[in-house]
Amino acid sequence: MKHSTDSTRRRSIQTIGAFAALVLLALPVSAQFGKNKIHYDDFDWEIYQSPHFDVYYYPEEEQLLQNVVSLAESAYDHLSRRFDYQIEERTPLIFYKTHAEFEQNNIILGFIPEGVGAFATDVRFRMVLPVDLPGNELYQLILHELTHIFQYHILYGGKVSRGLRTPAPTWLIEGMASYYADDESTSDKMFLRDAVVNDLVPPITQAQGGGFFAYRFGHAVYDFMEERWGPEGVLDFLYEYRSSIGSQVGRAIDRAFRVEAEDFDADFRRWLRNKYLPQLVATGEPSYFGRRFFGERGNQPSQAQFFSPTVSPSGDLVAAIGNPDGQLDVVLLDTRNRRPLRNLTKGVTNEYQYFNAQFATSVRRQGRDLSFSPDGNFIAVFGKREEGRSLFLIDVLKGGIAKMYPMEVQQTFAPSFSPDGRKIAFAGTLAGQFDIFVMDLESGAVENLTNDAQFDGGPMYSPDGEYLYYSSVVEHHEKLFRLRPSDPSKQELVLGGEWNDKDPWLSQDGQRIFFTSDRNEYDNVYSYNLATQQVIQHTNAVTGCIMPALIERADGDEALIYAGYWNGRFDLYRGDLEQVNEEPLEVVSSEMVFDADAIFEPDIQVAIDEDNVRDYGGFKLFLEDAGGGVGVTSDQRFVSQAALTFSDYLGDRRLFMYFQSVSSFSDFDVTYIDLRRRTQRGIQVFDQRLFYLGFRPVGSGEFLEVTREEEAFSLTGVRGFIAYPINLSHRFEASLAYIYRDYSFQDFVQDPNTGQAFPATPFDRTDSFP
């Protein structure tokens, strides 16, 4: 008789393999799609206690602390009066010096896109944000996230479980935060206007989706409530929503305003149409002022969108960032036939995560995201790579990346080639302020040209290289400026006015500036003639026409290229240089006095008291998430599961606990992970008690019977592990474990005469191994 242990050996290997897979899934180093989330910086946290906040910061931010605390306390004072509500405990406010550092936070374990400006959590009511923003935008951001904290306290009464049971629609939460922060720009409103004129506004009780439109839709709902019932009406709705059974929007509207939800919808839609449809009749859509570019795949029109057009020096080509193949790429299009020619960056690559595109991967700023070299052979674009953005030169003739330049400057955008092709001007942030920089492509040296407290962006050289034109925020408005790169200290205001002017594009003779302006309350294309000092409007769309570029061919043919938004998508348009307004528009004097060092001042100024600073220990863990369930199987076995996640305030230390039971068999798996450094480490203790259905012989001889009975299997062990991400695509992992097994071993005996196998009586076995 011959014993066979192959089945047992296979079973033990499978069990260990499943266990290893469970551990790897718990490691946050592999955050998403196989990419590594990397901790590039080590943060030595401290906490400053102000009257209403526990402000978490690290030494490199100490010079920013006073401003952040002052902005936060000013925001609290503003919102507490608007909500007529006081939060009893201090709110944790965790801030990072740059968005690149903010992306490394462990409160959210997955990747954080650059388009996410900040977030708030209903667990421990934390606010997490970067502060590399202009003062007024940072204040609006704090207002937005602090509104969420007020919402969580008012709606959920400090009980996370209530929030989990009855989640509020995105428009209700985010729209209210936008409403109280008053953070809508002209470009933001474009999405709502488009939905109104294209009849895409959903009923309020059915608007359950997320996305950027939910912010705009919700903001409009609260604007309507305020206009009809005053600011108190917004609060009435909030409290009625809290107290309604099941937190139903329709019931809350009925109780707050004595209006049926269907009637509220009808009144709201009528209000929106009265506000925007007359403007559509008086103005138009983007295609009224130019012909749309076509994108085709086979015989079917593509649903791709295109952003940030830039024209080649010859005028034959236009490059744009688009998604014809499902991801953002640099695409060439024919300016005459208005059709795509080639995707220059098609294909998966590890050289970057994605290209920067305003409206798509980042918020709307100024300028355009691409620039042709003077010889037309290369296109400059910024792409997200590792801990920040890098500058990429795309080969127009061969496609693909010709060269890459890592950038020390953060949040870089709007590249612009110099006329000699040796330098690139761009906007970005360094030391907490957004300025215009110039990089020498040969040496890699970077020079800060503006170096002031104003938000500067969207640069473009004049054709002769004498001037660099750009936008700068002055008294809450973006205005066109210019400077001489040879003497950047002298900054000249080009056009005045109480509106926004940005995205400058210079004609080849350097006499005409084409730009985006909202002087008629909508973003449209204008031009300014430096010689005649006349302003002409070229488009007049109610949704928006932005980022203009000029086609100028050797034969004298001229045309306008711009991006327009209509019916829920961005497209490129080619139009003539027609004048929308009958007469040139008023030119506001550029003799405007401004303070280049002026910064936004909050209402409340807080003096920092060193006695209110304490070290962040981080060893105290709290329950962050929980889930579980109980049930009965078809064969009447009782089963249960419970999963608990504990974390510190920064998410750096995590404790995962998993419990499971089937009848009398119970398992537990406890894993602790330390995520504070780039090298992540942890320890795991587990005990798995399972069973399998084995065969047990009953009787003897020819009366042998076989029954199936439960046989025990237990696996107990401890495991330590480390993981070190080398880059986004590669990492090193190592672990050491010691495992103890106690199980019933089932074997078979074989009759040598007949070859028939019979189950042997199970016997117990124990072993252990590293």
Short mmCIF file of N, CA and C in Angstrom, two decimals, residues 8 54 81 132 162 185 202 211 283 303 308 329 371 379 382 393 419 436 483 530 572 612 616 636 652 672 690 728:
data_model
loop_
_atom_site.label_atom_id
_atom_site.label_comp_id
_atom_site.label_asym_id
_atom_site.label_seq_id
_atom_site.Cartn_x
_atom_site.Cartn_y
_atom_site.Cartn_z
N THR A 8 -2.31 16.94 -0.34
CA THR A 8 -2.11 17.78 0.85
C THR A 8 -1.09 18.88 0.58
N ASP A 54 -7.35 72.82 15.23
CA ASP A 54 -6.06 72.19 15.47
C ASP A 54 -5.35 72.16 14.12
N ARG A 81 -21.66 82.65 11.51
CA ARG A 81 -22.75 83.62 11.49
C ARG A 81 -23.77 83.27 10.40
N ASP A 132 -0.75 76.45 -1.84
CA ASP A 132 -0.05 77.17 -2.91
C ASP A 132 -1.07 77.77 -3.88
N ARG A 162 -24.78 57.83 10.83
CA ARG A 162 -25.96 58.41 10.19
C ARG A 162 -25.63 58.85 8.77
N SER A 185 -16.14 80.83 -10.78
CA SER A 185 -15.53 81.73 -11.76
C SER A 185 -16.42 81.80 -13.00
N PRO A 202 -31.30 68.45 -14.86
CA PRO A 202 -32.15 67.37 -14.35
C PRO A 202 -33.11 67.89 -13.27
N GLY A 211 -19.53 64.46 -10.23
CA GLY A 211 -18.84 65.21 -11.26
C GLY A 211 -18.93 66.71 -11.04
N THR A 283 -27.00 86.33 -28.23
CA THR A 283 -25.61 86.01 -28.56
C THR A 283 -25.58 84.82 -29.51
N GLN A 303 -16.45 61.11 -30.20
CA GLN A 303 -16.93 61.92 -29.08
C GLN A 303 -15.76 62.54 -28.32
N SER A 308 -7.02 73.57 -25.47
CA SER A 308 -5.75 74.30 -25.59
C SER A 308 -5.14 74.27 -26.99
N ASP A 329 -3.94 62.98 -25.05
CA ASP A 329 -2.75 62.93 -25.89
C ASP A 329 -2.58 64.28 -26.59
N SER A 371 2.75 74.62 -26.89
CA SER A 371 3.44 75.67 -27.63
C SER A 371 4.31 75.04 -28.70
N ILE A 379 6.75 70.39 -29.93
CA ILE A 379 5.64 70.96 -29.16
C ILE A 379 5.97 70.80 -27.68
N PHE A 382 3.51 70.26 -20.51
CA PHE A 382 3.84 69.77 -19.17
C PHE A 382 3.05 68.50 -18.88
N LEU A 393 9.16 67.78 -24.58
CA LEU A 393 9.18 68.24 -25.96
C LEU A 393 8.74 67.09 -26.85
N PRO A 419 11.14 83.29 -29.44
CA PRO A 419 11.27 83.33 -30.90
C PRO A 419 12.51 82.63 -31.44
N ILE A 436 6.05 84.12 -13.28
CA ILE A 436 6.46 83.75 -14.63
C ILE A 436 7.96 83.41 -14.59
N LEU A 483 6.26 92.62 -20.00
CA LEU A 483 7.56 93.04 -19.47
C LEU A 483 8.64 92.72 -20.49
N LEU A 530 -2.45 97.31 -30.78
CA LEU A 530 -1.57 98.21 -30.05
C LEU A 530 -1.36 99.53 -30.78
N LEU A 572 -12.82 72.28 -31.02
CA LEU A 572 -12.07 73.35 -31.66
C LEU A 572 -12.90 73.94 -32.79
N ASN A 612 0.99 77.62 22.21
CA ASN A 612 -0.09 76.80 21.67
C ASN A 612 0.40 75.73 20.69
N TYR A 616 3.11 66.44 17.37
CA TYR A 616 2.11 65.45 16.97
C TYR A 616 2.65 64.07 17.27
N GLN A 636 -27.87 25.67 7.19
CA GLN A 636 -28.16 26.12 8.54
C GLN A 636 -26.91 26.39 9.38
N ASP A 652 -1.29 57.96 8.67
CA ASP A 652 0.05 57.38 8.51
C ASP A 652 0.19 56.03 9.19
N TYR A 672 -0.91 45.79 10.99
CA TYR A 672 -0.52 47.17 11.31
C TYR A 672 0.48 47.63 10.26
N LEU A 690 -10.31 26.84 9.56
CA LEU A 690 -11.21 26.45 8.49
C LEU A 690 -11.59 24.98 8.66
N LEU A 728 7.26 55.15 -9.94
CA LEU A 728 5.83 54.89 -10.06
C LEU A 728 5.53 53.46 -10.52
#
